[in-house]
CSV table of N, CA and C in Angstrom, one decimal:
chain,number,residue,atom,x,y,z
A,647,GLY,N,6.6,83.1,77.0
A,647,GLY,CA,7.9,83.6,77.0
A,647,GLY,C,8.2,84.6,78.1
A,648,LYS,N,7.2,84.9,79.0
A,648,LYS,CA,7.3,85.8,80.0
A,648,LYS,C,7.1,85.2,81.4
A,649,LEU,N,7.9,85.6,82.4
A,649,LEU,CA,7.7,85.1,83.8
A,649,LEU,C,7.4,86.4,84.6
A,650,TYR,N,6.3,86.2,85.4
A,650,TYR,CA,5.9,87.4,86.3
A,650,TYR,C,6.3,87.1,87.7
A,651,ILE,N,6.9,88.0,88.3
A,651,ILE,CA,7.6,87.9,89.6
A,651,ILE,C,7.0,88.9,90.6
A,652,GLY,N,6.6,88.4,91.8
A,652,GLY,CA,6.1,89.3,92.8
A,652,GLY,C,7.1,89.4,93.9
A,653,THR,N,7.5,90.7,94.1
A,653,THR,CA,8.5,91.0,95.2
A,653,THR,C,7.8,92.2,95.9
A,654,GLY,N,8.5,93.3,96.0
A,654,GLY,CA,7.9,94.6,96.4
A,654,GLY,C,7.3,95.3,95.2
A,655,GLN,N,7.5,94.6,94.1
A,655,GLN,CA,7.0,95.1,92.8
A,655,GLN,C,6.4,93.9,92.1
A,656,ILE,N,5.7,94.2,91.0
A,656,ILE,CA,5.4,93.1,90.0
A,656,ILE,C,6.3,93.3,88.8
A,657,LEU,N,7.1,92.3,88.6
A,657,LEU,CA,8.2,92.4,87.6
A,657,LEU,C,7.8,91.4,86.4
A,658,GLN,N,8.2,91.7,85.2
A,658,GLN,CA,8.1,90.8,84.1
A,658,GLN,C,9.5,90.5,83.6
A,659,ALA,N,9.8,89.2,83.5
A,659,ALA,CA,11.1,88.8,83.0
A,659,ALA,C,10.9,88.1,81.6
A,660,ASP,N,11.7,88.5,80.7
A,660,ASP,CA,11.6,87.9,79.4
A,660,ASP,C,12.5,86.7,79.4
A,661,ILE,N,12.0,85.5,79.2
A,661,ILE,CA,12.7,84.3,79.3
A,661,ILE,C,13.9,84.2,78.4
A,662,LYS,N,13.8,84.7,77.1
A,662,LYS,CA,14.9,84.6,76.2
A,662,LYS,C,16.0,85.7,76.5
A,663,THR,N,15.6,86.9,76.6
A,663,THR,CA,16.6,88.0,76.8
A,663,THR,C,17.0,88.2,78.2
A,664,LYS,N,16.2,87.7,79.2
A,664,LYS,CA,16.5,87.8,80.6
A,664,LYS,C,16.3,89.3,81.1
A,665,GLU,N,15.6,90.1,80.2
A,665,GLU,CA,15.4,91.5,80.6
A,665,GLU,C,14.3,91.5,81.6
A,666,LEU,N,14.5,92.4,82.7
A,666,LEU,CA,13.5,92.6,83.7
A,666,LEU,C,12.8,93.9,83.5
A,667,LYS,N,11.5,94.0,83.7
A,667,LYS,CA,10.8,95.2,83.5
A,667,LYS,C,9.8,95.3,84.7
A,668,ALA,N,9.8,96.5,85.4
A,668,ALA,CA,8.9,96.7,86.5
A,668,ALA,C,7.6,97.1,86.0
A,669,LEU,N,6.5,96.4,86.4
A,669,LEU,CA,5.2,96.7,85.9
A,669,LEU,C,4.3,97.5,86.9
A,670,VAL,N,4.5,97.2,88.2
A,670,VAL,CA,3.7,97.8,89.3
A,670,VAL,C,4.7,98.0,90.4
A,671,ASP,N,4.8,99.2,91.0
A,671,ASP,CA,5.7,99.5,92.1
A,671,ASP,C,4.9,99.5,93.4
A,672,ASN,N,5.6,99.5,94.5
A,672,ASN,CA,5.0,99.7,95.9
A,672,ASN,C,4.0,98.7,96.2
A,673,CYS,N,4.3,97.4,96.0
A,673,CYS,CA,3.3,96.4,96.3
A,673,CYS,C,3.4,95.7,97.7
A,674,GLY,N,4.4,96.1,98.4
A,674,GLY,CA,4.7,95.4,99.7
A,674,GLY,C,5.3,94.0,99.3
A,675,GLY,N,5.2,93.1,100.2
A,675,GLY,CA,5.7,91.8,99.9
A,675,GLY,C,4.6,90.9,99.3
A,676,ILE,N,4.8,90.4,98.1
A,676,ILE,CA,3.8,89.7,97.4
A,676,ILE,C,4.0,88.2,97.7
A,677,ASP,N,2.9,87.5,98.0
A,677,ASP,CA,3.0,86.0,98.2
A,677,ASP,C,2.3,85.3,97.0
A,678,GLY,N,1.1,85.7,96.7
A,678,GLY,CA,0.4,85.1,95.5
A,678,GLY,C,0.2,86.2,94.4
A,679,LEU,N,0.4,85.7,93.2
A,679,LEU,CA,0.3,86.6,92.0
A,679,LEU,C,-0.4,85.9,90.9
A,680,GLU,N,-1.5,86.5,90.3
A,680,GLU,CA,-2.2,86.0,89.2
A,680,GLU,C,-2.4,87.1,88.2
A,681,LYS,N,-2.1,86.8,86.9
A,681,LYS,CA,-2.3,87.7,85.9
A,681,LYS,C,-3.7,87.5,85.3
A,682,LEU,N,-4.5,88.6,85.1
A,682,LEU,CA,-5.8,88.5,84.5
A,682,LEU,C,-5.8,88.7,83.0
A,683,LYS,N,-6.8,88.3,82.3
A,683,LYS,CA,-6.9,88.4,80.9
A,683,LYS,C,-6.8,89.8,80.4
A,684,ASP,N,-7.2,90.8,81.2
A,684,ASP,CA,-7.1,92.2,80.7
A,684,ASP,C,-5.8,92.8,81.0
A,685,GLY,N,-4.8,92.0,81.5
A,685,GLY,CA,-3.4,92.5,81.7
A,685,GLY,C,-3.2,93.0,83.1
A,686,ASN,N,-4.2,93.1,83.9
A,686,ASN,CA,-4.1,93.5,85.3
A,686,ASN,C,-3.7,92.3,86.1
A,687,TYR,N,-3.5,92.5,87.4
A,687,TYR,CA,-3.1,91.4,88.3
A,687,TYR,C,-3.9,91.4,89.6
A,688,ILE,N,-4.0,90.2,90.2
A,688,ILE,CA,-4.5,90.1,91.6
A,688,ILE,C,-3.3,89.6,92.3
A,689,TYR,N,-3.0,90.2,93.5
A,689,TYR,CA,-1.9,89.7,94.3
A,689,TYR,C,-2.3,89.7,95.8
A,690,SER,N,-1.6,88.9,96.6
A,690,SER,CA,-1.8,88.8,98.0
A,690,SER,C,-0.5,89.0,98.7
A,691,ASN,N,-0.6,89.4,100.0
A,691,ASN,CA,0.6,89.4,100.8
A,691,ASN,C,0.2,88.6,102.1
A,692,TRP,N,1.2,88.1,102.7
A,692,TRP,CA,1.0,87.1,103.8
A,692,TRP,C,0.3,87.8,105.0
A,693,LYS,N,0.3,89.1,105.1
A,693,LYS,CA,-0.3,89.8,106.3
A,693,LYS,C,-1.9,89.6,106.2
A,694,GLY,N,-2.4,89.4,105.0
A,694,GLY,CA,-3.9,89.2,104.9
A,694,GLY,C,-4.6,90.2,104.0
A,695,VAL,N,-3.9,90.8,103.1
A,695,VAL,CA,-4.5,91.7,102.2
A,695,VAL,C,-4.3,91.3,100.7
A,696,ILE,N,-5.4,91.4,100.0
A,696,ILE,CA,-5.5,91.1,98.6
A,696,ILE,C,-5.8,92.3,97.8
A,697,PHE,N,-5.0,92.5,96.7
A,697,PHE,CA,-5.1,93.7,95.8
A,697,PHE,C,-5.4,93.3,94.4
A,698,ILE,N,-5.9,94.2,93.6
A,698,ILE,CA,-6.1,94.1,92.2
A,698,ILE,C,-5.4,95.4,91.6
A,699,THR,N,-4.8,95.2,90.5
A,699,THR,CA,-4.2,96.4,89.8
A,699,THR,C,-5.1,96.9,88.7
A,700,LYS,N,-5.0,98.2,88.5
A,700,LYS,CA,-5.6,98.8,87.4
A,700,LYS,C,-4.5,99.7,86.8
A,701,GLY,N,-3.9,99.2,85.8
A,701,GLY,CA,-2.7,99.8,85.3
A,701,GLY,C,-1.6,99.7,86.3
A,702,SER,N,-1.0,100.8,86.7
A,702,SER,CA,0.1,100.8,87.7
A,702,SER,C,-0.4,101.1,89.1
A,703,GLU,N,-1.7,101.2,89.3
A,703,GLU,CA,-2.3,101.4,90.6
A,703,GLU,C,-2.8,100.1,91.2
A,704,SER,N,-2.6,100.0,92.6
A,704,SER,CA,-3.1,98.9,93.3
A,704,SER,C,-4.3,99.3,94.1
A,705,ILE,N,-5.3,98.5,94.0
A,705,ILE,CA,-6.6,98.7,94.7
A,705,ILE,C,-6.8,97.6,95.7
A,706,LYS,N,-7.1,97.9,97.0
A,706,LYS,CA,-7.3,96.9,98.0
A,706,LYS,C,-8.7,96.3,97.8
A,707,LEU,N,-8.7,94.9,97.7
A,707,LEU,CA,-10.0,94.2,97.6
A,707,LEU,C,-10.4,93.6,98.9
A,708,LEU,N,-9.5,93.1,99.7
A,708,LEU,CA,-9.8,92.3,100.9
A,708,LEU,C,-8.8,92.6,101.9
A,709,ASP,N,-9.2,92.8,103.2
A,709,ASP,CA,-8.2,93.0,104.3
A,709,ASP,C,-8.7,92.1,105.4
A,710,THR,N,-7.9,91.1,105.7
A,710,THR,CA,-8.2,90.2,106.8
A,710,THR,C,-7.1,90.2,107.8
A,711,VAL,N,-6.3,91.3,107.9
A,711,VAL,CA,-5.1,91.4,108.7
A,711,VAL,C,-5.5,91.0,110.2
A,712,ASP,N,-6.6,91.5,110.7
A,712,ASP,CA,-7.0,91.3,112.1
A,712,ASP,C,-7.5,89.9,112.4
A,713,LYS,N,-7.8,89.2,111.3
A,713,LYS,CA,-8.5,87.9,111.5
A,713,LYS,C,-7.6,86.7,111.1
A,714,LYS,N,-7.0,86.7,109.9
A,714,LYS,CA,-6.1,85.6,109.5
A,714,LYS,C,-5.2,86.1,108.4
A,715,ASN,N,-4.1,85.4,108.2
A,715,ASN,CA,-3.2,85.7,107.1
A,715,ASN,C,-3.5,85.0,105.9
A,716,THR,N,-3.2,85.6,104.7
A,716,THR,CA,-3.4,85.0,103.5
A,716,THR,C,-2.1,84.4,103.0
A,717,ALA,N,-2.2,83.4,102.2
A,717,ALA,CA,-1.0,82.8,101.6
A,717,ALA,C,-1.1,83.0,100.1
A,718,ASP,N,-0.6,82.1,99.3
A,718,ASP,CA,-0.6,82.2,97.9
A,718,ASP,C,-2.1,82.2,97.5
A,719,ILE,N,-2.4,82.6,96.3
A,719,ILE,CA,-3.8,82.7,95.8
A,719,ILE,C,-4.0,81.9,94.5
A,720,ASP,N,-5.2,81.6,94.1
A,720,ASP,CA,-5.5,81.1,92.8
A,720,ASP,C,-6.7,81.9,92.3
A,721,PHE,N,-6.9,82.0,91.0
A,721,PHE,CA,-8.0,82.8,90.4
A,721,PHE,C,-8.6,81.9,89.4
A,722,ILE,N,-9.9,81.7,89.4
A,722,ILE,CA,-10.7,80.9,88.4
A,722,ILE,C,-11.5,82.0,87.6
A,723,PRO,N,-11.0,82.3,86.4
A,723,PRO,CA,-11.6,83.4,85.6
A,723,PRO,C,-13.1,83.2,85.3
A,724,GLY,N,-13.5,82.0,84.9
A,724,GLY,CA,-14.8,81.7,84.5
A,724,GLY,C,-15.8,82.0,85.6
A,725,LYS,N,-15.4,81.9,86.8
A,725,LYS,CA,-16.3,82.1,87.9
A,725,LYS,C,-16.0,83.4,88.7
A,726,ASN,N,-14.9,84.1,88.3
A,726,ASN,CA,-14.5,85.3,89.0
A,726,ASN,C,-14.2,85.0,90.5
A,727,LEU,N,-13.6,83.9,90.7
A,727,LEU,CA,-13.4,83.3,92.1
A,727,LEU,C,-11.9,83.4,92.5
A,728,VAL,N,-11.7,84.0,93.6
A,728,VAL,CA,-10.3,84.0,94.2
A,728,VAL,C,-10.3,83.0,95.3
A,729,ILE,N,-9.4,82.1,95.2
A,729,ILE,CA,-9.2,81.0,96.2
A,729,ILE,C,-8.0,81.4,97.1
A,730,VAL,N,-8.2,81.4,98.4
A,730,VAL,CA,-7.2,81.9,99.4
A,730,VAL,C,-7.0,80.9,100.5
A,731,PRO,N,-5.8,80.3,100.4
A,731,PRO,CA,-5.4,79.5,101.6
A,731,PRO,C,-4.9,80.4,102.7
A,732,THR,N,-5.1,80.0,103.9
A,732,THR,CA,-4.7,80.9,105.1
A,732,THR,C,-3.5,80.2,105.8
A,733,PHE,N,-2.7,80.9,106.5
A,733,PHE,CA,-1.6,80.4,107.2
A,733,PHE,C,-2.1,79.7,108.5
A,734,MET,N,-2.4,80.5,109.5
A,734,MET,CA,-2.7,79.9,110.9
A,734,MET,C,-4.1,79.5,111.0
A,735,ALA,N,-5.0,79.9,110.2
A,735,ALA,CA,-6.4,79.5,110.3
A,735,ALA,C,-6.7,78.1,109.8
A,736,ASN,N,-5.7,77.5,109.1
A,736,ASN,CA,-5.8,76.1,108.6
A,736,ASN,C,-7.1,76.0,107.8
A,737,SER,N,-7.3,76.9,106.8
A,737,SER,CA,-8.5,76.8,106.0
A,737,SER,C,-8.2,77.3,104.6
A,738,VAL,N,-9.1,77.1,103.7
A,738,VAL,CA,-9.1,77.7,102.3
A,738,VAL,C,-10.4,78.4,102.1
A,739,GLU,N,-10.4,79.6,101.7
A,739,GLU,CA,-11.6,80.4,101.5
A,739,GLU,C,-11.7,80.8,100.1
A,740,ALA,N,-12.9,81.1,99.7
A,740,ALA,CA,-13.2,81.5,98.3
A,740,ALA,C,-14.0,82.8,98.3
A,741,TYR,N,-13.6,83.7,97.5
A,741,TYR,CA,-14.3,85.0,97.4
A,741,TYR,C,-14.7,85.3,95.9
A,742,ILE,N,-15.9,85.7,95.7
A,742,ILE,CA,-16.3,86.0,94.3
A,742,ILE,C,-15.9,87.5,94.1
A,743,LEU,N,-15.1,87.7,93.0
A,743,LEU,CA,-14.6,89.0,92.6
A,743,LEU,C,-15.7,89.7,91.9
A,744,THR,N,-16.3,90.8,92.5
A,744,THR,CA,-17.3,91.5,91.8
A,744,THR,C,-16.8,92.9,91.3
A,745,TYR,N,-15.6,93.2,91.6
A,745,TYR,CA,-15.0,94.4,91.2
A,745,TYR,C,-14.7,94.3,89.7
A,746,ILE,N,-15.3,95.2,88.9
A,746,ILE,CA,-15.1,95.2,87.4
A,746,ILE,C,-14.2,96.3,87.0
A,747,LEU,N,-13.2,96.0,86.3
A,747,LEU,CA,-12.3,97.0,85.7
A,747,LEU,C,-12.9,97.7,84.5
A,748,LYS,N,-12.8,99.0,84.4
A,748,LYS,CA,-13.3,99.6,83.2
A,748,LYS,C,-12.3,100.5,82.7
């Protein structure tokens, strides 16, 4: 019943009531957005940066701005794997997420 939207914020839209709620501010432009089981999010922007949230705080996980741009992302929870297609590099890369939220 909820839709999660990535813009300059992470927003939650209630499908029935159409109410919008800001969950995380100051995210820059979000391209890929994945909700984690613990309620936090992993998100990417096209410049080449991937973040994870801890509550309302965003923590940088990966910065490839000088090398290649990131596109949308996917997350495989059982393997803690972040799948990252790139724009100009014509590749798909995978990163094991070792950051543990406490």
